[in-house]
Each structure stands twice: as structure tokens, then as C-alpha cells.
PDB file of C-alpha atoms in Angstrom:
ATOM      1  CA  MET A   1       0.000   0.000   0.000  1.00 38.00           C
ATOM      2  CA  SER A   2       1.464   3.359  -0.930  1.00 40.00           C
ATOM      3  CA  LYS A   3       1.534   6.164   1.572  1.00 40.00           C
ATOM      4  CA  LYS A   4      -1.226   7.923  -0.316  1.00 40.00           C
ATOM      5  CA  SER A   5      -3.502   4.992  -0.937  1.00 41.00           C
ATOM      6  CA  GLU A   6      -5.103   4.680   2.480  1.00 48.00           C
ATOM      7  CA  PHE A   7      -8.824   5.070   2.207  1.00 54.00           C
ATOM      8  CA  ALA A   8     -10.653   6.723   5.069  1.00 58.00           C
ATOM      9  CA  PRO A   9     -13.768   4.691   5.778  1.00 58.00           C
ATOM     10  CA  ALA A  10     -17.101   6.144   6.709  1.00 68.00           C
ATOM     11  CA  ALA A  11     -20.639   5.031   7.471  1.00 73.00           C
ATOM     12  CA  VAL A  12     -23.604   7.022   6.226  1.00 76.00           C
ATOM     13  CA  GLY A  13     -24.650   8.383   9.601  1.00 79.00           C
ATOM     14  CA  ARG A  14     -28.305   7.395   9.713  1.00 83.00           C
ATOM     15  CA  PRO A  15     -29.776   5.648  12.744  1.00 85.00           C
ATOM     16  CA  PRO A  16     -31.005   2.086  12.319  1.00 87.00           C
ATOM     17  CA  LYS A  17     -34.561   1.510  11.188  1.00 87.00           C
ATOM     18  CA  CYS A  18     -37.096   0.679  13.900  1.00 88.00           C
ATOM     19  CA  SER A  19     -37.271  -2.870  12.580  1.00 88.00           C
ATOM     20  CA  GLN A  20     -33.537  -3.237  13.251  1.00 90.00           C
ATOM     21  CA  ILE A  21     -33.821  -2.292  16.910  1.00 92.00           C
ATOM     22  CA  ARG A  22     -34.593  -5.075  19.351  1.00 92.00           C
ATOM     23  CA  ALA A  23     -38.067  -4.423  20.662  1.00 88.00           C
ATOM     24  CA  ASP A  24     -37.677  -6.666  23.692  1.00 87.00           C
ATOM     25  CA  LEU A  25     -34.951  -4.604  25.330  1.00 88.00           C
ATOM     26  CA  GLY A  26     -35.769  -2.129  28.007  1.00 80.00           C
ATOM     27  CA  ASP A  27     -34.395   1.350  28.363  1.00 81.00           C
ATOM     28  CA  LEU A  28     -31.298   1.272  30.558  1.00 84.00           C
ATOM     29  CA  SER A  29     -31.168   4.998  31.181  1.00 80.00           C
ATOM     30  CA  HIS A  30     -32.242   4.455  34.803  1.00 81.00           C
ATOM     31  CA  VAL A  31     -29.351   2.086  35.459  1.00 80.00           C
ATOM     32  CA  ASP A  32     -26.694   3.634  37.642  1.00 79.00           C
ATOM     33  CA  ALA A  33     -23.654   1.658  36.534  1.00 81.00           C
ATOM     34  CA  LYS A  34     -20.643   2.685  38.578  1.00 81.00           C
ATOM     35  CA  SER A  35     -18.039   1.217  36.280  1.00 87.00           C
ATOM     36  CA  GLU A  36     -17.428  -0.164  32.806  1.00 88.00           C
ATOM     37  CA  ILE A  37     -17.683  -3.757  34.075  1.00 91.00           C
ATOM     38  CA  ASP A  38     -21.007  -3.005  35.811  1.00 91.00           C
ATOM     39  CA  LEU A  39     -22.460  -1.570  32.600  1.00 91.00           C
ATOM     40  CA  HIS A  40     -21.137  -4.496  30.571  1.00 93.00           C
ATOM     41  CA  ILE A  41     -22.777  -7.023  32.912  1.00 92.00           C
ATOM     42  CA  VAL A  42     -26.047  -5.070  32.923  1.00 90.00           C
ATOM     43  CA  ARG A  43     -26.071  -5.016  29.116  1.00 93.00           C
ATOM     44  CA  LEU A  44     -25.289  -8.739  28.866  1.00 93.00           C
ATOM     45  CA  LEU A  45     -28.119  -9.592  31.260  1.00 90.00           C
ATOM     46  CA  ALA A  46     -30.523  -7.381  29.308  1.00 91.00           C
ATOM     47  CA  LEU A  47     -29.427  -8.740  25.923  1.00 91.00           C
ATOM     48  CA  ASN A  48     -29.807 -12.332  27.084  1.00 87.00           C
ATOM     49  CA  PRO A  49     -33.027 -12.634  29.094  1.00 82.00           C
ATOM     50  CA  SER A  50     -32.397 -16.329  29.814  1.00 81.00           C
ATOM     51  CA  LEU A  51     -29.418 -15.306  31.945  1.00 83.00           C
ATOM     52  CA  LYS A  52     -31.602 -13.362  34.333  1.00 73.00           C
ATOM     53  CA  VAL A  53     -32.967 -16.573  35.812  1.00 68.00           C
ATOM     54  CA  ARG A  54     -29.496 -17.783  36.640  1.00 71.00           C
ATOM     55  CA  PHE A  55     -27.979 -14.514  37.789  1.00 70.00           C
ATOM     56  CA  ARG A  56     -30.995 -12.618  39.064  1.00 64.00           C
ATOM     57  CA  ASN A  57     -29.862 -12.476  42.674  1.00 59.00           C
ATOM     58  CA  GLN A  58     -26.694 -10.609  41.866  1.00 66.00           C
ATOM     59  CA  GLU A  59     -26.644  -7.101  43.252  1.00 76.00           C
ATOM     60  CA  LEU A  60     -23.705  -5.548  41.429  1.00 81.00           C
ATOM     61  CA  ALA A  61     -23.256  -2.633  43.776  1.00 80.00           C
ATOM     62  CA  SER A  62     -22.523  -4.984  46.659  1.00 84.00           C
ATOM     63  CA  LEU A  63     -19.886  -7.044  44.835  1.00 88.00           C
ATOM     64  CA  ASP A  64     -16.153  -6.399  44.820  1.00 90.00           C
ATOM     65  CA  ILE A  65     -14.252  -6.260  41.556  1.00 92.00           C
ATOM     66  CA  SER A  66     -12.916  -9.831  41.676  1.00 94.00           C
ATOM     67  CA  THR A  67     -16.425 -11.193  42.284  1.00 91.00           C
ATOM     68  CA  LYS A  68     -17.717  -9.128  39.390  1.00 91.00           C
ATOM     69  CA  GLU A  69     -14.969 -10.513  37.150  1.00 92.00           C
ATOM     70  CA  ALA A  70     -15.848 -14.048  38.235  1.00 93.00           C
ATOM     71  CA  LEU A  71     -19.513 -13.344  37.515  1.00 91.00           C
ATOM     72  CA  LEU A  72     -18.613 -12.006  34.070  1.00 93.00           C
ATOM     73  CA  ASP A  73     -16.513 -15.114  33.393  1.00 94.00           C
ATOM     74  CA  ASP A  74     -19.525 -17.278  34.310  1.00 93.00           C
ATOM     75  CA  ILE A  75     -21.840 -15.282  32.047  1.00 93.00           C
ATOM     76  CA  ASN A  76     -19.349 -15.467  29.176  1.00 94.00           C
ATOM     77  CA  SER A  77     -19.005 -19.192  29.682  1.00 94.00           C
ATOM     78  CA  VAL A  78     -22.778 -19.704  29.558  1.00 93.00           C
ATOM     79  CA  LEU A  79     -23.003 -17.585  26.391  1.00 93.00           C
ATOM     80  CA  GLY A  80     -20.020 -19.256  24.729  1.00 93.00           C
ATOM     81  CA  ILE A  81     -18.041 -16.027  24.583  1.00 94.00           C
ATOM     82  CA  ARG A  82     -14.391 -16.988  24.596  1.00 93.00           C
ATOM     83  CA  PRO A  83     -11.982 -14.786  26.558  1.00 89.00           C
ATOM     84  CA  LEU A  84     -10.277 -12.170  24.437  1.00 89.00           C
ATOM     85  CA  ARG A  85      -6.525 -11.974  24.611  1.00 84.00           C
ATOM     86  CA  LYS A  86      -4.481  -8.836  24.562  1.00 73.00           C
ATOM     87  CA  ARG A  87      -3.098  -8.396  21.110  1.00 61.00           C
ATOM     88  CA  LYS A  88       0.561  -9.136  20.518  1.00 49.00           C
ATOM     89  CA  THR A  89       2.176  -5.992  19.188  1.00 45.00           C
TER      90      THR A  89
ATOM     91  CA  MET B   1     -12.674  -3.112  27.325  1.00 64.00           C
ATOM     92  CA  THR B   2     -11.677  -0.417  29.776  1.00 63.00           C
ATOM     93  CA  PHE B   3     -10.999   3.156  28.834  1.00 61.00           C
ATOM     94  CA  PRO B   4      -8.759   4.807  28.040  1.00 63.00           C
ATOM     95  CA  ALA B   5      -7.152   1.901  26.188  1.00 89.00           C
ATOM     96  CA  LYS B   6      -3.887   2.063  24.307  1.00 90.00           C
ATOM     97  CA  VAL B   7      -3.877   1.611  20.529  1.00 92.00           C
ATOM     98  CA  GLN B   8      -1.188   1.874  17.886  1.00 91.00           C
ATOM     99  CA  LEU B   9      -1.320   4.316  14.981  1.00 92.00           C
ATOM    100  CA  MET B  10       1.042   4.519  12.037  1.00 93.00           C
ATOM    101  CA  VAL B  11       2.549   7.873  11.166  1.00 93.00           C
ATOM    102  CA  ALA B  12       1.850   8.142   7.432  1.00 90.00           C
ATOM    103  CA  ASP B  13       5.085   9.915   6.563  1.00 89.00           C
ATOM    104  CA  THR B  14       7.594   7.751   8.405  1.00 93.00           C
ATOM    105  CA  GLU B  15       5.513   4.558   8.822  1.00 91.00           C
ATOM    106  CA  GLU B  16       6.582   4.593  12.451  1.00 94.00           C
ATOM    107  CA  CYS B  17       4.069   3.279  15.005  1.00 93.00           C
ATOM    108  CA  VAL B  18       3.064   5.552  17.847  1.00 94.00           C
ATOM    109  CA  GLU B  19       0.848   5.022  20.843  1.00 95.00           C
ATOM    110  CA  ALA B  20      -2.550   6.697  21.067  1.00 96.00           C
ATOM    111  CA  LEU B  21      -5.578   6.294  23.299  1.00 95.00           C
ATOM    112  CA  LEU B  22      -9.010   4.914  22.607  1.00 95.00           C
ATOM    113  CA  VAL B  23     -11.393   7.010  24.694  1.00 95.00           C
ATOM    114  CA  GLU B  24     -15.108   7.419  25.277  1.00 93.00           C
ATOM    115  CA  LEU B  25     -16.010  10.559  23.370  1.00 95.00           C
ATOM    116  CA  THR B  26     -17.846  13.170  25.414  1.00 95.00           C
ATOM    117  CA  THR B  27     -20.014  15.919  23.970  1.00 96.00           C
ATOM    118  CA  ARG B  28     -17.525  18.523  25.093  1.00 96.00           C
ATOM    119  CA  GLU B  29     -14.578  16.776  23.475  1.00 96.00           C
ATOM    120  CA  ALA B  30     -16.561  16.149  20.294  1.00 97.00           C
ATOM    121  CA  LYS B  31     -17.392  19.825  19.958  1.00 97.00           C
ATOM    122  CA  ALA B  32     -13.895  21.040  20.778  1.00 97.00           C
ATOM    123  CA  GLY B  33     -11.831  18.302  19.187  1.00 97.00           C
ATOM    124  CA  ILE B  34     -13.911  17.430  16.124  1.00 97.00           C
ATOM    125  CA  ASP B  35     -16.562  19.998  15.226  1.00 97.00           C
ATOM    126  CA  SER B  36     -14.316  23.021  15.804  1.00 97.00           C
ATOM    127  CA  ARG B  37     -11.091  21.548  14.483  1.00 96.00           C
ATOM    128  CA  TRP B  38     -11.440  18.827  11.887  1.00 96.00           C
ATOM    129  CA  TRP B  39     -12.406  21.036   8.968  1.00 96.00           C
ATOM    130  CA  VAL B  40      -9.772  23.672   9.563  1.00 95.00           C
ATOM    131  CA  LEU B  41      -7.524  22.461   6.774  1.00 93.00           C
ATOM    132  CA  PRO B  42      -5.113  25.091   5.508  1.00 90.00           C
ATOM    133  CA  GLY B  43      -4.564  24.806   1.777  1.00 90.00           C
ATOM    134  CA  VAL B  44      -7.704  22.760   1.085  1.00 93.00           C
ATOM    135  CA  GLU B  45     -10.385  24.533  -0.933  1.00 94.00           C
ATOM    136  CA  LYS B  46     -13.755  25.080   0.715  1.00 93.00           C
ATOM    137  CA  ARG B  47     -15.456  23.419  -2.252  1.00 94.00           C
ATOM    138  CA  ARG B  48     -13.329  20.321  -1.780  1.00 92.00           C
ATOM    139  CA  LYS B  49     -14.181  20.137   1.950  1.00 93.00           C
ATOM    140  CA  PHE B  50     -17.881  20.359   1.152  1.00 92.00           C
ATOM    141  CA  GLN B  51     -17.562  17.363  -1.144  1.00 89.00           C
ATOM    142  CA  GLU B  52     -16.708  15.160   1.814  1.00 90.00           C
ATOM    143  CA  LYS B  53     -19.907  13.379   2.783  1.00 86.00           C
ATOM    144  CA  ASP B  54     -19.434  13.873   6.502  1.00 90.00           C
ATOM    145  CA  HIS B  55     -18.558  17.563   6.257  1.00 91.00           C
ATOM    146  CA  HIS B  56     -21.944  18.567   7.724  1.00 91.00           C
ATOM    147  CA  TRP B  57     -21.808  16.119  10.640  1.00 92.00           C
ATOM    148  CA  ARG B  58     -21.808  17.655  14.090  1.00 95.00           C
ATOM    149  CA  TRP B  59     -20.511  15.004  16.428  1.00 96.00           C
ATOM    150  CA  GLY B  60     -21.301  17.037  19.533  1.00 96.00           C
ATOM    151  CA  ASP B  61     -24.984  17.235  18.605  1.00 94.00           C
ATOM    152  CA  ARG B  62     -25.093  13.544  17.814  1.00 91.00           C
ATOM    153  CA  ILE B  63     -23.693  12.581  21.190  1.00 92.00           C
ATOM    154  CA  VAL B  64     -25.599  15.042  23.349  1.00 91.00           C
ATOM    155  CA  ARG B  65     -28.896  13.471  22.231  1.00 86.00           C
ATOM    156  CA  LEU B  66     -27.666  10.111  23.498  1.00 86.00           C
ATOM    157  CA  THR B  67     -26.322  11.200  26.868  1.00 82.00           C
ATOM    158  CA  ASN B  68     -28.509   8.873  28.936  1.00 83.00           C
ATOM    159  CA  ASP B  69     -28.881   6.099  26.399  1.00 87.00           C
ATOM    160  CA  LYS B  70     -26.748   3.169  27.478  1.00 89.00           C
ATOM    161  CA  TRP B  71     -27.262   1.220  24.245  1.00 94.00           C
ATOM    162  CA  HIS B  72     -24.866   3.468  22.363  1.00 93.00           C
ATOM    163  CA  ARG B  73     -21.133   3.814  22.397  1.00 94.00           C
ATOM    164  CA  CYS B  74     -19.134   6.675  21.001  1.00 95.00           C
ATOM    165  CA  LEU B  75     -15.381   6.150  20.902  1.00 96.00           C
ATOM    166  CA  ALA B  76     -12.527   8.227  19.604  1.00 97.00           C
ATOM    167  CA  ILE B  77      -8.821   7.844  19.040  1.00 97.00           C
ATOM    168  CA  LYS B  78      -6.832  10.567  20.702  1.00 97.00           C
ATOM    169  CA  THR B  79      -3.132  11.210  20.344  1.00 96.00           C
ATOM    170  CA  THR B  80      -0.830  11.986  23.219  1.00 94.00           C
ATOM    171  CA  ALA B  81      -0.898  15.595  21.950  1.00 95.00           C
ATOM    172  CA  GLY B  82      -4.667  15.592  22.505  1.00 95.00           C
ATOM    173  CA  THR B  83      -5.877  15.654  18.892  1.00 97.00           C
ATOM    174  CA  ILE B  84      -8.798  13.432  17.891  1.00 98.00           C
ATOM    175  CA  GLU B  85      -7.898  11.320  14.858  1.00 96.00           C
ATOM    176  CA  GLY B  86     -11.160   9.493  14.280  1.00 96.00           C
ATOM    177  CA  ALA B  87     -14.470   8.612  15.892  1.00 96.00           C
ATOM    178  CA  ILE B  88     -17.153   5.948  15.790  1.00 96.00           C
ATOM    179  CA  LEU B  89     -20.733   5.852  17.052  1.00 95.00           C
ATOM    180  CA  TYR B  90     -22.541   2.533  17.247  1.00 96.00           C
ATOM    181  CA  TRP B  91     -25.564   0.846  18.759  1.00 95.00           C
ATOM    182  CA  LEU B  92     -25.628  -2.383  20.743  1.00 96.00           C
ATOM    183  CA  ASN B  93     -29.381  -3.073  20.821  1.00 95.00           C
ATOM    184  CA  THR B  94     -29.699  -3.825  17.121  1.00 96.00           C
ATOM    185  CA  LEU B  95     -30.291  -6.847  14.930  1.00 96.00           C
ATOM    186  CA  SER B  96     -28.471  -8.520  12.094  1.00 97.00           C
ATOM    187  CA  ALA B  97     -29.557  -7.457   8.616  1.00 96.00           C
ATOM    188  CA  VAL B  98     -29.063 -11.045   7.405  1.00 96.00           C
ATOM    189  CA  ASN B  99     -30.751 -12.908  10.223  1.00 94.00           C
ATOM    190  CA  PRO B 100     -32.933 -10.480  12.203  1.00 93.00           C
ATOM    191  CA  VAL B 101     -33.306 -12.789  15.185  1.00 92.00           C
ATOM    192  CA  ARG B 102     -29.616 -12.399  15.960  1.00 94.00           C
ATOM    193  CA  GLY B 103     -27.966  -9.387  17.516  1.00 95.00           C
ATOM    194  CA  ALA B 104     -25.388  -7.250  15.731  1.00 97.00           C
ATOM    195  CA  VAL B 105     -23.630  -3.990  16.376  1.00 97.00           C
ATOM    196  CA  TYR B 106     -24.949  -1.260  14.070  1.00 96.00           C
ATOM    197  CA  ILE B 107     -22.450   1.437  13.140  1.00 95.00           C
ATOM    198  CA  LYS B 108     -24.184   4.729  12.669  1.00 93.00           C
ATOM    199  CA  SER B 109     -21.181   6.975  12.125  1.00 93.00           C
ATOM    200  CA  LEU B 110     -17.528   6.285  11.453  1.00 93.00           C
ATOM    201  CA  ALA B 111     -15.051   8.853  10.291  1.00 93.00           C
ATOM    202  CA  THR B 112     -11.345   9.496  10.178  1.00 93.00           C
ATOM    203  CA  ALA B 113     -10.150  13.044  10.770  1.00 95.00           C
ATOM    204  CA  PRO B 114      -9.957  14.907   7.435  1.00 94.00           C
ATOM    205  CA  HIS B 115      -6.221  15.527   7.912  1.00 95.00           C
ATOM    206  CA  ASN B 116      -5.748  11.745   7.702  1.00 94.00           C
ATOM    207  CA  ARG B 117      -7.497  11.407   4.335  1.00 91.00           C
ATOM    208  CA  ALA B 118      -5.133  10.930   1.441  1.00 88.00           C
ATOM    209  CA  SER B 119      -7.916  11.986  -0.908  1.00 86.00           C
ATOM    210  CA  LEU B 120      -8.056  15.381   0.776  1.00 90.00           C
ATOM    211  CA  VAL B 121      -4.554  16.316   1.927  1.00 92.00           C
ATOM    212  CA  ASP B 122      -1.129  15.775   0.392  1.00 89.00           C
ATOM    213  CA  MET B 123       0.347  14.112   3.429  1.00 89.00           C
ATOM    214  CA  PRO B 124      -2.038  12.463   5.891  1.00 92.00           C
ATOM    215  CA  HIS B 125      -0.912  12.439   9.513  1.00 93.00           C
ATOM    216  CA  PHE B 126      -1.872   8.886  10.475  1.00 94.00           C
ATOM    217  CA  ARG B 127      -2.905   5.671   8.782  1.00 91.00           C
ATOM    218  CA  GLY B 128      -5.172   2.921  10.077  1.00 90.00           C
ATOM    219  CA  VAL B 129      -7.430   5.068  12.250  1.00 93.00           C
ATOM    220  CA  GLY B 130     -10.685   3.911  10.651  1.00 92.00           C
ATOM    221  CA  GLN B 131      -9.653   0.276  10.695  1.00 92.00           C
ATOM    222  CA  THR B 132      -8.732   0.471  14.382  1.00 93.00           C
ATOM    223  CA  LEU B 133     -12.141   1.932  15.244  1.00 94.00           C
ATOM    224  CA  LEU B 134     -13.942  -0.619  13.096  1.00 94.00           C
ATOM    225  CA  LEU B 135     -12.069  -3.432  14.834  1.00 94.00           C
ATOM    226  CA  LYS B 136     -13.179  -2.037  18.217  1.00 95.00           C
ATOM    227  CA  ALA B 137     -16.805  -2.302  17.112  1.00 96.00           C
ATOM    228  CA  VAL B 138     -16.196  -5.923  16.095  1.00 96.00           C
ATOM    229  CA  LEU B 139     -14.594  -6.626  19.479  1.00 95.00           C
ATOM    230  CA  ASP B 140     -17.536  -5.062  21.296  1.00 96.00           C
ATOM    231  CA  SER B 141     -19.933  -7.134  19.216  1.00 97.00           C
ATOM    232  CA  TYR B 142     -18.042 -10.261  20.226  1.00 96.00           C
ATOM    233  CA  ARG B 143     -17.950  -9.287  23.920  1.00 95.00           C
ATOM    234  CA  ASN B 144     -21.694  -8.733  23.921  1.00 95.00           C
ATOM    235  CA  GLY B 145     -22.478 -12.143  22.505  1.00 94.00           C
ATOM    236  CA  PHE B 146     -23.171 -11.180  18.874  1.00 96.00           C
ATOM    237  CA  GLY B 147     -20.272 -13.246  17.581  1.00 96.00           C
ATOM    238  CA  GLY B 148     -18.597 -10.138  16.166  1.00 97.00           C
ATOM    239  CA  ARG B 149     -21.448  -9.382  13.729  1.00 98.00           C
ATOM    240  CA  VAL B 150     -21.439  -5.764  12.588  1.00 97.00           C
ATOM    241  CA  THR B 151     -23.891  -4.050  10.250  1.00 96.00           C
ATOM    242  CA  LEU B 152     -23.624  -0.650   8.618  1.00 95.00           C
ATOM    243  CA  GLU B 153     -24.994   1.487   5.854  1.00 92.00           C
ATOM    244  CA  SER B 154     -22.201   2.532   3.531  1.00 90.00           C
ATOM    245  CA  PHE B 155     -21.823   5.264   0.980  1.00 86.00           C
ATOM    246  CA  ASN B 156     -22.287   3.818  -2.469  1.00 87.00           C
ATOM    247  CA  ASP B 157     -18.870   4.271  -3.944  1.00 84.00           C
ATOM    248  CA  SER B 158     -16.488   1.569  -4.974  1.00 86.00           C
ATOM    249  CA  SER B 159     -13.578   2.528  -2.704  1.00 83.00           C
ATOM    250  CA  THR B 160     -15.774   2.634   0.409  1.00 86.00           C
ATOM    251  CA  ILE B 161     -17.371  -0.711  -0.399  1.00 90.00           C
ATOM    252  CA  ALA B 162     -13.982  -2.236  -1.223  1.00 89.00           C
ATOM    253  CA  PHE B 163     -12.635  -1.103   2.157  1.00 88.00           C
ATOM    254  CA  TYR B 164     -15.332  -3.066   3.952  1.00 92.00           C
ATOM    255  CA  GLU B 165     -15.281  -6.060   1.606  1.00 93.00           C
ATOM    256  CA  ASN B 166     -11.524  -6.410   2.120  1.00 91.00           C
ATOM    257  CA  ARG B 167     -12.257  -6.864   5.815  1.00 92.00           C
ATOM    258  CA  GLY B 168     -14.883  -9.551   5.261  1.00 95.00           C
ATOM    259  CA  PHE B 169     -18.075  -7.495   5.016  1.00 96.00           C
ATOM    260  CA  GLU B 170     -20.650  -8.515   2.415  1.00 97.00           C
ATOM    261  CA  ILE B 171     -23.384  -6.461   0.798  1.00 97.00           C
ATOM    262  CA  VAL B 172     -26.706  -7.720   2.155  1.00 96.00           C
ATOM    263  CA  ARG B 173     -29.019  -5.428   0.186  1.00 94.00           C
ATOM    264  CA  TYR B 174     -29.440  -1.861  -1.011  1.00 94.00           C
ATOM    265  CA  ASP B 175     -31.712   0.678   0.672  1.00 90.00           C
ATOM    266  CA  VAL B 176     -33.054   3.605  -1.290  1.00 86.00           C
ATOM    267  CA  ASP B 177     -32.539   7.095   0.133  1.00 77.00           C
ATOM    268  CA  GLY B 178     -34.030   9.608  -2.284  1.00 81.00           C
ATOM    269  CA  GLU B 179     -32.206   8.983  -5.529  1.00 82.00           C
ATOM    270  CA  GLU B 180     -29.346   7.174  -3.868  1.00 84.00           C
ATOM    271  CA  ARG B 181     -29.007   3.437  -3.423  1.00 90.00           C
ATOM    272  CA  LEU B 182     -27.092   2.780  -0.224  1.00 91.00           C
ATOM    273  CA  PRO B 183     -25.500  -0.621   0.359  1.00 94.00           C
ATOM    274  CA  ILE B 184     -26.157  -2.353   3.674  1.00 95.00           C
ATOM    275  CA  LEU B 185     -23.104  -4.370   4.607  1.00 96.00           C
ATOM    276  CA  GLU B 186     -22.640  -6.965   7.308  1.00 97.00           C
ATOM    277  CA  LEU B 187     -19.662  -8.752   8.794  1.00 98.00           C
ATOM    278  CA  SER B 188     -20.704 -12.313   9.629  1.00 98.00           C
ATOM    279  CA  SER B 189     -19.685 -13.965  12.885  1.00 97.00           C
ATOM    280  CA  GLU B 190     -17.411 -16.323  10.920  1.00 97.00           C
ATOM    281  CA  ALA B 191     -15.633 -13.447   9.192  1.00 98.00           C
ATOM    282  CA  ALA B 192     -15.432 -11.522  12.468  1.00 98.00           C
ATOM    283  CA  GLU B 193     -13.842 -14.441  14.303  1.00 96.00           C
ATOM    284  CA  GLY B 194     -11.350 -14.819  11.469  1.00 96.00           C
ATOM    285  CA  TRP B 195     -10.404 -11.167  11.764  1.00 96.00           C
ATOM    286  CA  LEU B 196     -10.126 -11.354  15.563  1.00 95.00           C
ATOM    287  CA  GLN B 197      -7.933 -14.440  15.259  1.00 95.00           C
ATOM    288  CA  ALA B 198      -5.719 -12.750  12.681  1.00 94.00           C
ATOM    289  CA  GLU B 199      -5.324  -9.796  15.026  1.00 92.00           C
ATOM    290  CA  GLY B 200      -4.429 -12.080  17.929  1.00 92.00           C
ATOM    291  CA  PHE B 201      -7.523 -11.467  20.060  1.00 93.00           C
ATOM    292  CA  LEU B 202      -8.827 -15.024  19.747  1.00 91.00           C
ATOM    293  CA  GLU B 203      -6.989 -18.337  19.594  1.00 84.00           C
TER     294      GLU B 203
END
């Protein structure tokens, strides 16, 4: 690739159509997530309603960070999400 | 993914890699670092700037409307000098355009700073900004259980489409917007996993 050949990508900038938005998901604006991991867990639970049965008793605010990480590992395992590695540079 | 996260950018002139930060873009930073700065391009004709399809975008306005909406993410790449080199805005509560019972990240806006566009300036500052942001959307799709699926509406020009196709996206259909036909592209979970493996994020 020459130094001048890099193309700068772009997306059009329109929001998705209503039919593309999941209708079964609630509004999370009321959620007071204290950290990135809290918000990630909240989103995963909302995106996967079947998980709520298994993890419904978890009160994130009362958990320490290592317990939250263990909870996230469990959720990922149930969903088949493999752990991501840090990229080798 | 915790923020700020370190990313590598290539200096276009020297091809040297430098460290930059991936940050959550705030309304304030979008207004100051993008809307007020990106289109100040000495030596580039006004007419030429207006030809860029994102010239009218106001990132600050886009973000401020989404302040309390936790289904969106807006990320930017920021250099150690504090300049914003590109930004992406995507949704996490959206569906695949191929199989609408499956989730997919939907990219609403993606842009590299105009001073990084070889089509606009003689010597771009950095290369790979757009690809880095796109890869972050794929990673977030994977982390949220969508298998890395990403959908977007592209401009209908061959170089834009080729950029996405070279990274595994396929045209799903065309949507009509006035007189324009806009391609809807999607990265499948298989293609996404292949990309994440090639980048060393997955075994």
C-alpha cells in the first residue's frame, strides 16, 4: 500500500430503522452503573433474558471487583463467549 | 474493554508506530476536538471540503442526544498531543440485517479526521485510524455475545465498499434514500472471528 492509498472509511450516519432495533430490550437509562464492568454485565443480562434466571440475585453494587470478574466469566461461559486476549504488538 | 485503552497508529510519513488512546467521546470533546477543528484544513479549498460526505456532521450534537442512552457507544482515538484522529458511534441493541433474530452492532457513524485522508490532503498524519475503530466495534460485538457481527450502511462508492469487503463485510441489500441506493453491509460472525484471530484477540 502506498503512503497515499489509504482510504478513510465512513458510514452514512443514519440511525437504524425501527425494525432493526430489538423491541424486547428495556431502556437502561435508569441504570446507575458505577463502572465499565457493571455496565457491561447489565447489558449482557438485558441482551440475554435467559441469563436473568441464573444470575438474578446478583446485586452488582454490593460485589467487589474480583467477584464481578468471576460473575462475568460465568456469564461469558454460559453464552459461549471466549476470553479475548491482549493483542501481541 | 476499559478506557482509556492504548492503541497503535502509524505515522503516514515515516511509517513509524506511535501510541494513542481509545477514549469514550464526550459531547464537550466532540465539539472542541472534532466539530471546531477537523475542517480547519489550511490549503484545502472550501469546495473540496464540502464534497466530503461527513462535512456537515456535528458530532457534539449527535452525542448530546444520546447522553442517557446506554445502548450506544461513542469512541474516539486521541493522540498523546490531545488531537482526535477518528471517531465511531454505534448501537448495541440492534439486529443482524441477514438474520434479524440475531444481535449485531450497528455502526451509525464512522469517520477518520480529514487531515488523515489521502484523498483530501497531500500528506495524511496517520494511517489505520478507521480500521482500528472498526475493529473495536467488532470486538464489542463479540464481547456482547453477537459473535462479532457488525452491520452498517455505507456510501455507495467503490472505494468505500472495497474497504469493507476487504475486511470480510458482504453487501446484504441496497436501501433507497431519495435517488441514492445505499448498500447495507454486514460482517458475519465467521468473518469476524477470522479477523479477531488474525489480530491475535482469539486463539
